[in-house]
Amino acid sequence: MILRTHYSGDITPELDGREVVLAGFVHETRDLGGIAFLVLRDRKGLAQITLVKKLVGKDMFKSVRTISRESVVQVRGQVKAEPKAPRGFEILPTDVRVLSAAQVPLPLDPTEKVECELDTRLDARFMDIRRPCVLAAFEIESAVLRSLRNYFYRQKITEVFTPKIVAAATEGGTDLFPISYFEKEAFLNQSPQLYKQMLMGAGMDRVFEIGPIFRAEEHDTRRHLNEAISIDVEISFADDKEVMSILEGAVVEAYRYVAENCSYQLGVMGLDLQVPKAPFRRITYTEALELASERAGVKMQWGDDLDTETERFLGESIGEHYFLTDWPSSIKPYYTLPYEDKPEICRGFDLMHPRMELASGAQRVHDYNLLVERIKEKGLDPGGFEFYLKAFRYGMPPHAGWGLGLSRLVMTMLKLENIRDAVLFPRDRRRLVP
RNA sequence: GUCCGGAUGGUGUAGUGGCCUAUCAUGAAAGCCUGUCGAGCUUUCGACCCGGGUUCGAAUCCCGGUCCGGGCGCCA
């Protein structure tokens, strides 16, 4: 049984005379003496409940008018087409039931009359999400996920899950969160990278995974989190160019789907979504460096990773999504395939939004001996990768893939200032609650 | 980690040594009002992050701490 017959957004003046049951939160009440209005809010919008004292009687009038804001109510009543009411209709109630009263004062103002700081909002996130513009972002995020899954299914890519609890710091470098696993030490996985590659060795051919990744880096910016959702793809018998086109197709598809299916939410957020056009521009690392040094006088040596200033400069110059390709092998992970004729650069790429990096990927090393060599070059011990290397000794298809940050995709799509706005309950250097 | 900025009613803020019994908005409580739609009007309630110092006097200046925001760094 569902305690409502309609969402407020589903009601139109054409339903005049119909009995409906709405359920939701008390957005606000306005008492004018002989007539009072209660505005009910649910996920699809607002509905005005009109109480005429003469019609409903003194007792009901008084009890409804004193329901505290944000209380949960169920309203049974009749739809009345009414030009004076918002959206041309109102509900004349026969029964208003308080299912759960809200305490006062509220930890923040869900009607958005008063601004609220991010920290306050996150402390009372459940109430923050009641705000229509916040809810809209998460509904759009869900639409993005739906569109990406549909896109992957159409491309015959198999959805998989890989372990989030792992035995070792598999890729070296980044800091992992240690956890206790019975009598053993374990870690929260930083990336499904090694597992999705092993699935290429398993003959799964084309896989994708959407799941959490964990990084214990002490970064403190508006675009980093310690727990994030990663969208990972790995494709056998494909090269870097092929997976780049799958990646740009995925991004375009997400934008297109949201533009076509989320007009209500985009309206709530005041956004006019421009769908990017594929193919995205391709720029090599070396070209990017030249562009940056010529125009901005940035002091970067070939072989340095791009700093934030350079990244931002490139974003401003280019002004749309673009790929950075042919990176120095020295700054990409060991599993990135170097060019055969020019091993100092590799088939790694980053997908960039003008504001930040969205994804990175590569054609992978599939040759066992080269992989061992690359691991050693990075100063890592191949012994620690035996579970992974084993999959490369018995026939490993050539393969390529990428990982895309969901929150960054949503954040850039919706022009959100802070990545925390794109995560329901963000985990950062300081925040573990709620 | 580091640099810069900040912390005032539930929320968002004004206030740079005495004019602060602390401003405004929102909110809450009570009342008036039959068409509100950020309703209006009247009355009331509610705050200077913690510790130390300077001073006749500190929300305001200084020191330490805690927390928050922004930049950078870190980021397979």
Short mmCIF file of C-alpha atoms (C1' of nucleotides) in Angstrom, two decimals:
data_model
loop_
_atom_site.label_atom_id
_atom_site.label_comp_id
_atom_site.label_asym_id
_atom_site.label_seq_id
_atom_site.Cartn_x
_atom_site.Cartn_y
_atom_site.Cartn_z
CA MET A 1 0.00 0.00 0.00
CA ILE A 2 1.19 3.48 -0.82
CA LEU A 3 -0.09 6.37 1.25
CA ARG A 4 -0.63 8.63 -1.74
CA THR A 5 -2.52 8.51 -5.01
CA HIS A 6 -0.59 11.30 -6.71
CA TYR A 7 2.56 13.35 -6.48
CA SER A 8 1.90 17.06 -6.37
CA GLY A 9 3.64 17.49 -9.71
CA ASP A 10 1.20 15.04 -11.33
CA ILE A 11 -1.85 17.12 -10.49
CA THR A 12 -3.23 19.50 -13.07
CA PRO A 13 -6.38 21.67 -13.22
CA GLU A 14 -7.89 19.01 -15.50
CA LEU A 15 -8.26 16.72 -12.46
CA ASP A 16 -10.90 19.14 -11.13
CA GLY A 17 -13.33 17.33 -8.83
CA ARG A 18 -11.14 14.26 -8.38
CA GLU A 19 -10.41 12.97 -4.89
CA VAL A 20 -6.67 12.57 -4.34
CA VAL A 21 -4.35 11.69 -1.49
CA LEU A 22 -1.03 13.52 -1.27
CA ALA A 23 1.79 12.80 1.15
CA GLY A 24 4.90 14.81 1.85
CA PHE A 25 6.45 17.57 3.91
CA VAL A 26 4.85 20.81 5.06
CA HIS A 27 6.79 23.36 3.03
CA GLU A 28 5.07 26.32 4.65
CA THR A 29 1.73 27.52 5.96
CA ARG A 30 0.05 30.88 5.55
CA ASP A 31 -2.87 31.84 7.72
CA LEU A 32 -5.00 34.73 6.50
CA GLY A 33 -7.71 34.47 9.12
CA GLY A 34 -10.72 33.01 7.37
CA ILE A 35 -8.64 31.13 4.86
CA ALA A 36 -5.30 29.38 5.24
CA PHE A 37 -2.87 27.74 2.87
CA LEU A 38 -0.64 24.79 3.56
CA VAL A 39 1.96 24.11 0.90
CA LEU A 40 2.86 20.45 0.66
CA ARG A 41 6.15 19.41 -0.90
CA ASP A 42 7.08 16.04 -2.33
CA ARG A 43 9.78 14.98 -4.77
CA LYS A 44 7.83 16.28 -7.72
CA GLY A 45 7.06 19.74 -6.48
CA LEU A 46 4.60 21.75 -4.43
CA ALA A 47 0.85 21.63 -4.02
CA GLN A 48 -1.34 24.19 -2.30
CA ILE A 49 -3.82 22.87 0.22
CA THR A 50 -6.50 25.50 0.80
CA LEU A 51 -8.43 25.57 4.07
CA VAL A 52 -11.54 27.71 4.17
CA LYS A 53 -12.57 28.09 7.80
CA LYS A 54 -16.29 28.01 7.01
CA LEU A 55 -15.91 24.78 5.04
CA VAL A 56 -13.56 22.76 7.21
CA GLY A 57 -14.70 24.00 10.61
CA LYS A 58 -12.84 25.82 13.37
CA ASP A 59 -11.13 22.78 14.90
CA MET A 60 -9.61 21.40 11.73
CA PHE A 61 -8.66 24.89 10.61
CA LYS A 62 -6.77 25.52 13.80
CA SER A 63 -5.07 22.14 14.02
CA VAL A 64 -3.84 22.25 10.42
CA ARG A 65 -2.62 25.81 10.65
CA THR A 66 -0.42 24.95 13.63
CA ILE A 67 1.37 21.98 12.07
CA SER A 68 5.09 22.75 12.23
CA ARG A 69 7.05 23.25 9.02
CA GLU A 70 8.65 20.13 7.58
CA SER A 71 6.28 17.80 9.42
CA VAL A 72 5.24 14.80 7.36
CA VAL A 73 1.57 14.88 6.44
CA GLN A 74 -0.96 12.97 4.42
CA VAL A 75 -3.71 15.03 2.86
CA ARG A 76 -6.94 13.65 1.43
CA GLY A 77 -9.00 16.09 -0.55
CA GLN A 78 -10.58 17.22 -3.74
CA VAL A 79 -8.77 18.87 -6.61
CA LYS A 80 -10.25 22.22 -7.54
CA ALA A 81 -9.25 24.10 -10.65
CA GLU A 82 -8.55 27.60 -9.37
CA PRO A 83 -6.90 30.32 -11.45
CA LYS A 84 -5.89 32.19 -8.28
CA ALA A 85 -3.83 29.21 -7.05
CA PRO A 86 -0.27 28.39 -8.08
CA ARG A 87 -0.25 26.12 -11.17
CA GLY A 88 -4.00 26.62 -11.51
CA PHE A 89 -5.25 24.18 -8.92
CA GLU A 90 -5.59 23.68 -5.20
CA ILE A 91 -6.65 20.86 -2.91
CA LEU A 92 -9.71 21.27 -0.69
CA PRO A 93 -8.91 18.86 2.12
CA THR A 94 -11.31 16.55 3.91
CA ASP A 95 -8.60 15.02 6.09
CA VAL A 96 -5.11 16.16 7.07
CA ARG A 97 -3.10 13.65 9.05
CA VAL A 98 0.25 14.36 10.68
CA LEU A 99 2.33 11.22 10.18
CA SER A 100 5.39 12.66 11.86
CA ALA A 101 5.72 16.07 13.49
CA ALA A 102 8.89 18.08 12.94
CA GLN A 103 10.62 19.65 15.92
CA VAL A 104 11.41 23.34 15.94
CA PRO A 105 13.68 25.09 15.25
CA LEU A 106 14.85 23.47 12.02
CA PRO A 107 18.61 22.98 11.49
CA LEU A 108 18.34 24.87 8.20
CA ASP A 109 15.72 26.44 5.98
CA PRO A 110 14.53 24.06 3.25
CA THR A 111 12.50 26.78 1.54
CA GLU A 112 15.76 28.50 0.58
CA LYS A 113 14.74 31.94 1.80
CA VAL A 114 17.94 32.10 3.85
CA GLU A 115 21.34 30.99 2.55
CA CYS A 116 23.10 28.15 4.25
CA GLU A 117 26.77 27.18 4.44
CA LEU A 118 27.95 23.86 3.04
CA ASP A 119 29.17 22.63 6.43
CA THR A 120 25.80 23.34 8.06
CA ARG A 121 24.06 21.69 5.14
CA LEU A 122 26.17 18.55 5.36
CA ASP A 123 25.63 18.29 9.11
CA ALA A 124 21.87 18.19 8.44
CA ARG A 125 22.15 16.57 5.03
CA PHE A 126 18.78 14.79 5.30
CA MET A 127 17.07 18.14 5.50
CA ASP A 128 19.37 19.78 2.98
CA ILE A 129 18.36 17.18 0.41
CA ARG A 130 14.72 18.19 0.90
CA ARG A 131 15.63 21.43 -0.86
CA PRO A 132 14.43 21.05 -4.43
CA CYS A 133 17.66 22.21 -6.08
CA VAL A 134 19.71 19.74 -4.05
CA LEU A 135 17.35 16.86 -4.72
CA ALA A 136 17.36 17.72 -8.42
CA ALA A 137 21.14 17.17 -8.64
CA PHE A 138 20.84 13.65 -7.24
CA GLU A 139 17.93 12.77 -9.48
CA ILE A 140 20.06 13.89 -12.41
CA GLU A 141 22.93 11.80 -11.11
CA SER A 142 20.63 8.79 -11.16
CA ALA A 143 19.68 9.63 -14.74
CA VAL A 144 23.37 9.82 -15.65
CA LEU A 145 23.91 6.34 -14.22
CA ARG A 146 20.89 4.98 -16.04
CA SER A 147 22.04 6.45 -19.34
CA LEU A 148 25.57 5.10 -18.91
CA ARG A 149 24.36 1.61 -18.05
CA ASN A 150 22.05 1.64 -21.06
CA TYR A 151 24.90 2.83 -23.25
CA PHE A 152 27.18 0.07 -21.98
CA TYR A 153 24.50 -2.60 -22.40
CA ARG A 154 23.92 -1.48 -25.98
CA GLN A 155 27.62 -1.93 -26.59
CA LYS A 156 27.42 -5.46 -25.17
CA ILE A 157 29.60 -4.58 -22.21
CA THR A 158 29.13 -6.85 -19.18
CA GLU A 159 28.58 -5.32 -15.76
CA VAL A 160 30.83 -6.74 -13.06
CA PHE A 161 31.73 -6.24 -9.41
CA THR A 162 35.27 -6.56 -8.12
CA PRO A 163 36.36 -6.67 -4.48
CA LYS A 164 36.64 -3.51 -2.46
CA ILE A 165 38.58 -5.29 0.28
CA VAL A 166 42.00 -6.22 -1.03
CA ALA A 167 45.18 -7.76 0.35
CA ALA A 168 47.85 -5.33 -0.74
CA ALA A 169 48.64 -1.84 -1.87
CA THR A 170 48.28 -3.11 -5.39
CA GLU A 171 49.50 -0.21 -7.44
CA GLY A 172 51.97 1.39 -5.10
CA GLY A 173 52.00 5.14 -4.77
CA THR A 174 48.70 6.28 -3.41
CA ASP A 175 47.81 5.86 0.24
CA LEU A 176 45.25 3.23 1.10
CA PHE A 177 42.97 2.89 4.08
CA PRO A 178 44.09 -0.10 6.14
CA ILE A 179 41.41 -2.25 7.69
CA SER A 180 41.43 -5.29 9.89
CA TYR A 181 40.33 -8.46 8.11
CA PHE A 182 40.13 -11.24 10.71
CA GLU A 183 43.77 -12.01 11.52
CA LYS A 184 45.07 -10.28 8.38
CA GLU A 185 45.76 -6.74 7.35
CA ALA A 186 43.74 -5.60 4.37
CA PHE A 187 42.95 -2.38 2.52
CA LEU A 188 40.05 -0.63 0.88
CA ASN A 189 40.68 -0.73 -2.85
CA GLN A 190 41.80 2.42 -4.61
CA SER A 191 40.66 1.27 -8.04
CA PRO A 192 39.27 -1.81 -9.80
CA GLN A 193 42.15 -1.51 -12.30
CA LEU A 194 43.97 -4.77 -11.65
CA TYR A 195 40.78 -6.80 -11.34
CA LYS A 196 39.19 -5.55 -14.53
CA GLN A 197 42.44 -6.34 -16.35
CA MET A 198 42.39 -9.84 -14.91
CA LEU A 199 38.87 -10.18 -16.29
CA MET A 200 40.33 -9.54 -19.74
CA GLY A 201 42.54 -12.55 -19.08
CA ALA A 202 39.38 -14.35 -18.01
CA GLY A 203 37.88 -13.87 -21.45
CA MET A 204 35.07 -11.60 -20.31
CA ASP A 205 36.08 -9.42 -23.25
CA ARG A 206 34.17 -6.23 -22.41
CA VAL A 207 33.39 -5.26 -18.82
CA PHE A 208 32.26 -2.25 -16.89
CA GLU A 209 31.93 -1.56 -13.20
CA ILE A 210 30.32 1.29 -11.32
CA GLY A 211 31.44 1.26 -7.74
CA PRO A 212 33.25 2.96 -4.89
CA ILE A 213 36.96 3.64 -4.72
CA PHE A 214 38.87 4.72 -1.63
CA ARG A 215 41.93 6.92 -1.37
CA ALA A 216 43.64 7.92 1.83
CA GLU A 217 45.26 10.99 0.29
CA GLU A 218 45.12 14.03 2.54
CA HIS A 219 43.96 16.27 -0.25
CA ASP A 220 41.84 19.24 0.58
CA THR A 221 40.20 20.73 -2.49
CA ARG A 222 36.74 21.22 -3.99
CA ARG A 223 37.29 18.37 -6.43
CA HIS A 224 38.75 15.55 -4.32
CA LEU A 225 37.13 13.09 -1.95
CA ASN A 226 38.39 10.09 -0.04
CA GLU A 227 35.50 7.95 -1.16
CA ALA A 228 34.23 8.30 -4.70
CA ILE A 229 32.25 6.44 -7.32
CA SER A 230 34.26 5.32 -10.30
CA ILE A 231 32.90 4.24 -13.66
CA ASP A 232 35.37 1.77 -15.11
CA VAL A 233 35.48 0.16 -18.52
CA GLU A 234 37.94 -2.37 -19.93
CA ILE A 235 37.75 -3.75 -23.46
CA SER A 236 39.73 -6.60 -25.02
CA PHE A 237 41.17 -6.43 -28.53
CA ALA A 238 40.71 -2.67 -28.41
CA ASP A 239 43.32 0.08 -28.44
CA ASP A 240 43.45 3.45 -26.75
CA LYS A 241 41.74 5.20 -29.69
CA GLU A 242 38.82 2.78 -29.54
CA VAL A 243 38.17 3.23 -25.81
CA MET A 244 38.53 7.00 -26.14
CA SER A 245 35.66 6.98 -28.57
CA ILE A 246 33.62 4.81 -26.18
CA LEU A 247 34.41 7.32 -23.43
CA GLU A 248 33.43 10.43 -25.33
CA GLY A 249 30.31 8.59 -26.49
CA ALA A 250 29.44 7.86 -22.88
CA VAL A 251 29.82 11.49 -21.84
CA VAL A 252 27.77 12.77 -24.77
CA GLU A 253 25.12 10.14 -24.09
CA ALA A 254 24.85 11.16 -20.43
CA TYR A 255 24.41 14.82 -21.37
CA ARG A 256 21.92 14.01 -24.09
CA TYR A 257 19.86 11.75 -21.81
CA VAL A 258 19.75 14.33 -19.04
CA ALA A 259 18.84 17.10 -21.47
CA GLU A 260 15.97 15.03 -22.82
CA ASN A 261 14.68 13.45 -19.60
CA CYS A 262 15.41 15.84 -16.76
CA SER A 263 13.90 19.11 -17.88
CA TYR A 264 12.04 19.52 -14.56
CA GLN A 265 15.22 19.07 -12.53
CA LEU A 266 17.28 21.26 -14.86
CA GLY A 267 14.58 23.92 -14.52
CA VAL A 268 14.71 23.71 -10.73
CA MET A 269 18.48 24.18 -10.93
CA GLY A 270 18.15 27.00 -13.46
CA LEU A 271 20.34 25.23 -16.00
CA ASP A 272 20.28 25.20 -19.77
CA LEU A 273 22.29 22.09 -20.57
CA GLN A 274 24.47 22.18 -23.68
CA VAL A 275 25.25 18.71 -25.01
CA PRO A 276 28.93 18.49 -25.98
CA LYS A 277 29.78 17.31 -29.48
CA ALA A 278 31.96 14.31 -30.23
CA PRO A 279 34.66 13.78 -31.28
CA PHE A 280 36.40 15.80 -28.58
CA ARG A 281 39.59 17.56 -29.46
CA ARG A 282 42.78 15.51 -29.00
CA ILE A 283 45.89 17.27 -27.79
CA THR A 284 49.14 15.54 -26.99
CA TYR A 285 50.92 16.20 -23.74
CA THR A 286 53.76 17.83 -25.66
CA GLU A 287 51.41 20.13 -27.56
CA ALA A 288 49.69 21.06 -24.31
CA LEU A 289 52.99 21.95 -22.75
CA GLU A 290 53.92 24.13 -25.73
CA LEU A 291 50.55 25.83 -25.68
CA ALA A 292 50.88 26.53 -21.97
CA SER A 293 54.47 27.77 -22.09
CA GLU A 294 53.91 30.03 -25.11
CA ARG A 295 50.80 31.70 -23.83
CA ALA A 296 51.06 31.69 -20.08
CA GLY A 297 54.79 31.60 -19.47
CA VAL A 298 54.30 28.59 -17.24
CA LYS A 299 57.58 27.08 -16.16
CA MET A 300 57.09 23.37 -16.80
CA GLN A 301 59.65 20.86 -17.91
CA TRP A 302 58.82 18.07 -20.31
CA GLY A 303 58.12 15.09 -18.07
CA ASP A 304 56.44 17.06 -15.26
CA ASP A 305 52.85 16.29 -14.47
CA LEU A 306 50.61 19.22 -15.39
CA ASP A 307 50.05 21.46 -12.39
CA THR A 308 46.71 22.98 -11.52
CA GLU A 309 47.57 26.33 -13.07
CA THR A 310 48.47 24.75 -16.42
CA GLU A 311 45.41 22.55 -16.34
CA ARG A 312 43.21 25.57 -15.73
CA PHE A 313 44.93 27.58 -18.44
CA LEU A 314 44.40 24.80 -20.97
CA GLY A 315 40.77 24.49 -19.94
CA GLU A 316 40.17 28.20 -20.43
CA SER A 317 41.91 28.23 -23.82
CA ILE A 318 40.07 25.22 -25.13
CA GLY A 319 36.71 25.86 -23.50
CA GLU A 320 35.19 22.41 -24.01
CA HIS A 321 35.89 18.75 -23.31
CA TYR A 322 39.21 17.54 -24.70
CA PHE A 323 41.61 14.61 -24.51
CA LEU A 324 45.22 14.88 -23.43
CA THR A 325 47.16 12.04 -25.05
CA ASP A 326 50.67 10.65 -25.42
CA TRP A 327 51.85 11.31 -21.90
CA PRO A 328 55.41 10.73 -20.74
CA SER A 329 55.67 7.09 -19.68
CA SER A 330 57.37 8.20 -16.48
CA ILE A 331 54.25 9.86 -15.03
CA LYS A 332 51.69 7.23 -16.01
CA PRO A 333 51.22 3.93 -14.16
CA TYR A 334 53.20 0.82 -15.05
CA TYR A 335 50.27 -0.82 -16.84
CA THR A 336 50.17 1.95 -19.48
CA LEU A 337 51.61 0.80 -22.81
CA PRO A 338 54.61 2.78 -24.08
CA TYR A 339 54.86 3.44 -27.81
CA GLU A 340 57.08 0.77 -29.35
CA ASP A 341 59.11 3.22 -31.43
CA LYS A 342 59.21 5.93 -28.77
CA PRO A 343 59.05 4.35 -25.32
CA GLU A 344 59.41 7.68 -23.47
CA ILE A 345 55.78 8.41 -24.32
CA CYS A 346 52.84 6.12 -23.80
CA ARG A 347 49.30 5.39 -24.91
CA GLY A 348 47.76 6.94 -21.84
CA PHE A 349 45.09 9.64 -22.05
CA ASP A 350 43.10 11.92 -19.79
CA LEU A 351 39.63 13.22 -20.53
CA MET A 352 39.47 16.83 -19.46
CA HIS A 353 36.60 19.18 -18.76
CA PRO A 354 37.72 22.83 -18.83
CA ARG A 355 37.44 22.84 -15.04
CA MET A 356 39.20 19.55 -14.22
CA GLU A 357 40.19 16.03 -15.18
CA LEU A 358 37.22 13.69 -15.55
CA ALA A 359 38.75 10.39 -16.60
CA SER A 360 41.99 8.69 -17.38
CA GLY A 361 42.68 5.61 -19.40
CA ALA A 362 45.13 3.83 -21.62
CA GLN A 363 46.03 1.06 -23.88
CA ARG A 364 47.43 -1.42 -21.36
CA VAL A 365 50.56 -3.48 -21.30
CA HIS A 366 49.46 -7.05 -22.04
CA ASP A 367 52.90 -8.61 -22.46
CA TYR A 368 53.99 -10.35 -19.26
CA ASN A 369 57.70 -9.57 -19.58
CA LEU A 370 57.15 -5.92 -20.42
CA LEU A 371 54.73 -5.58 -17.50
CA VAL A 372 57.26 -7.02 -15.04
CA GLU A 373 59.89 -4.69 -16.45
CA ARG A 374 57.59 -1.67 -16.11
CA ILE A 375 56.74 -2.57 -12.52
CA LYS A 376 60.45 -2.74 -11.70
CA GLU A 377 61.08 0.59 -13.47
CA LYS A 378 58.55 2.17 -11.15
CA GLY A 379 60.50 0.88 -8.19
CA LEU A 380 57.84 -1.63 -7.23
CA ASP A 381 58.27 -5.30 -6.36
CA PRO A 382 56.70 -7.68 -8.91
CA GLY A 383 56.36 -10.22 -6.11
CA GLY A 384 53.61 -8.15 -4.61
CA PHE A 385 51.66 -8.35 -7.87
CA GLU A 386 51.80 -12.11 -8.37
CA PHE A 387 48.00 -12.55 -8.17
CA TYR A 388 47.75 -10.03 -11.01
CA LEU A 389 50.78 -11.04 -13.08
CA LYS A 390 49.64 -14.65 -13.07
CA ALA A 391 46.76 -13.66 -15.35
CA PHE A 392 49.30 -12.40 -17.91
CA ARG A 393 51.20 -15.69 -18.25
CA TYR A 394 48.49 -17.85 -19.78
CA GLY A 395 47.23 -15.75 -22.67
CA MET A 396 46.19 -12.12 -22.18
CA PRO A 397 44.32 -10.31 -24.96
CA PRO A 398 45.51 -6.83 -25.85
CA HIS A 399 43.18 -4.45 -24.07
CA ALA A 400 42.46 -0.86 -23.16
CA GLY A 401 40.17 0.93 -20.77
CA TRP A 402 39.46 3.91 -18.57
CA GLY A 403 38.04 5.11 -15.27
CA LEU A 404 35.67 8.07 -15.05
CA GLY A 405 34.72 9.90 -11.86
CA LEU A 406 30.95 10.00 -11.52
CA SER A 407 30.82 12.97 -9.17
CA ARG A 408 33.14 15.02 -11.35
CA LEU A 409 31.01 14.26 -14.36
CA VAL A 410 27.88 15.39 -12.51
CA MET A 411 29.63 18.35 -10.90
CA THR A 412 30.87 19.73 -14.21
CA MET A 413 27.60 18.96 -15.98
CA LEU A 414 25.56 20.84 -13.36
CA LYS A 415 28.15 23.58 -12.74
CA LEU A 416 28.35 22.69 -9.05
CA GLU A 417 30.99 24.63 -7.14
CA ASN A 418 32.04 21.82 -4.84
CA ILE A 419 32.24 18.08 -5.46
CA ARG A 420 30.53 17.59 -2.10
CA ASP A 421 27.40 18.97 -3.74
CA ALA A 422 27.45 15.94 -6.05
CA VAL A 423 27.70 13.33 -3.27
CA LEU A 424 24.92 12.50 -0.82
CA PHE A 425 27.17 11.88 2.16
CA PRO A 426 30.68 12.97 1.19
CA ARG A 427 33.80 11.60 2.85
CA ASP A 428 36.71 13.99 3.01
CA ARG A 429 39.80 14.51 5.15
CA ARG A 430 37.68 15.67 8.07
CA ARG A 431 34.19 14.42 7.55
CA LEU A 432 33.16 10.92 8.57
CA VAL A 433 29.66 11.80 9.83
CA PRO A 434 26.90 11.63 8.76
"C1'" G B 1 50.90 19.51 4.94
"C1'" U B 2 51.07 24.82 3.72
"C1'" C B 3 49.39 29.89 2.69
"C1'" C B 4 45.24 33.31 3.04
"C1'" G B 5 40.50 34.38 5.15
"C1'" G B 6 36.76 33.39 8.77
"C1'" A B 7 33.86 31.88 13.56
"C1'" U B 8 27.92 36.81 16.39
"C1'" G B 9 20.36 34.03 18.09
"C1'" G B 10 17.97 27.67 14.90
"C1'" U B 11 19.70 29.70 9.77
"C1'" G B 12 22.21 33.67 6.98
"C1'" U B 13 24.39 38.31 8.52
"C1'" A B 14 25.79 43.97 10.37
"C1'" G B 15 29.06 45.60 13.77
"C1'" U B 16 37.51 47.72 13.64
"C1'" G B 17 38.11 49.75 21.50
"C1'" G B 18 33.09 53.08 25.02
"C1'" C B 19 27.39 55.20 20.71
"C1'" C B 20 26.26 47.18 22.09
"C1'" U B 21 20.90 46.46 27.20
"C1'" A B 22 24.52 43.91 19.68
"C1'" U B 23 21.91 45.32 13.44
"C1'" C B 24 18.94 43.30 9.68
"C1'" A B 25 16.53 39.19 7.35
"C1'" U B 26 14.63 34.49 8.15
"C1'" G B 27 12.63 31.53 12.07
"C1'" A B 28 9.84 30.49 16.63
"C1'" A B 29 5.57 31.97 20.17
"C1'" A B 30 0.94 34.86 20.58
"C1'" G B 31 -2.70 37.95 18.16
"C1'" C B 32 -5.40 40.43 13.73
"C1'" C B 33 -6.84 39.52 8.73
"C1'" U B 34 -11.14 35.12 3.18
"C1'" G B 35 -6.93 34.54 -2.00
"C1'" U B 36 -2.01 34.04 -0.11
"C1'" C B 37 1.72 32.36 -3.55
"C1'" G B 38 9.29 34.84 -0.27
"C1'" A B 39 1.61 37.38 2.12
"C1'" G B 40 0.95 41.76 5.40
"C1'" C B 41 0.54 44.11 10.31
"C1'" U B 42 1.29 44.13 16.04
"C1'" U B 43 3.84 42.13 20.35
"C1'" U B 44 7.38 38.74 22.26
"C1'" C B 45 11.72 35.11 22.17
"C1'" G B 46 16.56 33.92 20.84
"C1'" A B 47 23.65 34.97 19.74
"C1'" C B 48 29.41 37.47 20.30
"C1'" C B 49 33.81 29.44 19.36
"C1'" C B 50 37.22 28.03 23.78
"C1'" G B 51 41.36 29.55 27.07
"C1'" G B 52 44.78 33.29 28.37
"C1'" G B 53 46.52 38.43 27.88
"C1'" U B 54 46.46 44.03 26.95
"C1'" U B 55 43.09 48.01 28.67
"C1'" C B 56 39.52 52.05 33.20
"C1'" G B 57 36.68 49.42 29.34
"C1'" A B 58 37.09 43.89 24.36
"C1'" A B 59 32.24 40.97 19.81
"C1'" U B 60 36.25 44.38 18.24
"C1'" C B 61 43.41 44.39 19.78
"C1'" C B 62 47.41 40.38 21.02
"C1'" C B 63 48.84 35.01 22.02
"C1'" G B 64 47.45 29.81 22.03
"C1'" G B 65 43.76 26.18 20.75
"C1'" U B 66 39.51 24.15 18.17
"C1'" C B 67 36.46 24.24 14.03
"C1'" C B 68 35.09 26.10 9.04
"C1'" G B 69 35.90 28.25 3.93
"C1'" G B 70 39.24 29.19 -0.26
"C1'" G B 71 44.12 28.56 -2.93
"C1'" C B 72 48.31 25.40 -3.52
"C1'" G B 73 50.53 20.75 -2.60
"C1'" C B 74 49.54 15.53 -2.45
"C1'" C B 75 46.40 12.65 -6.11
"C1'" A B 76 47.85 4.43 -8.99
#
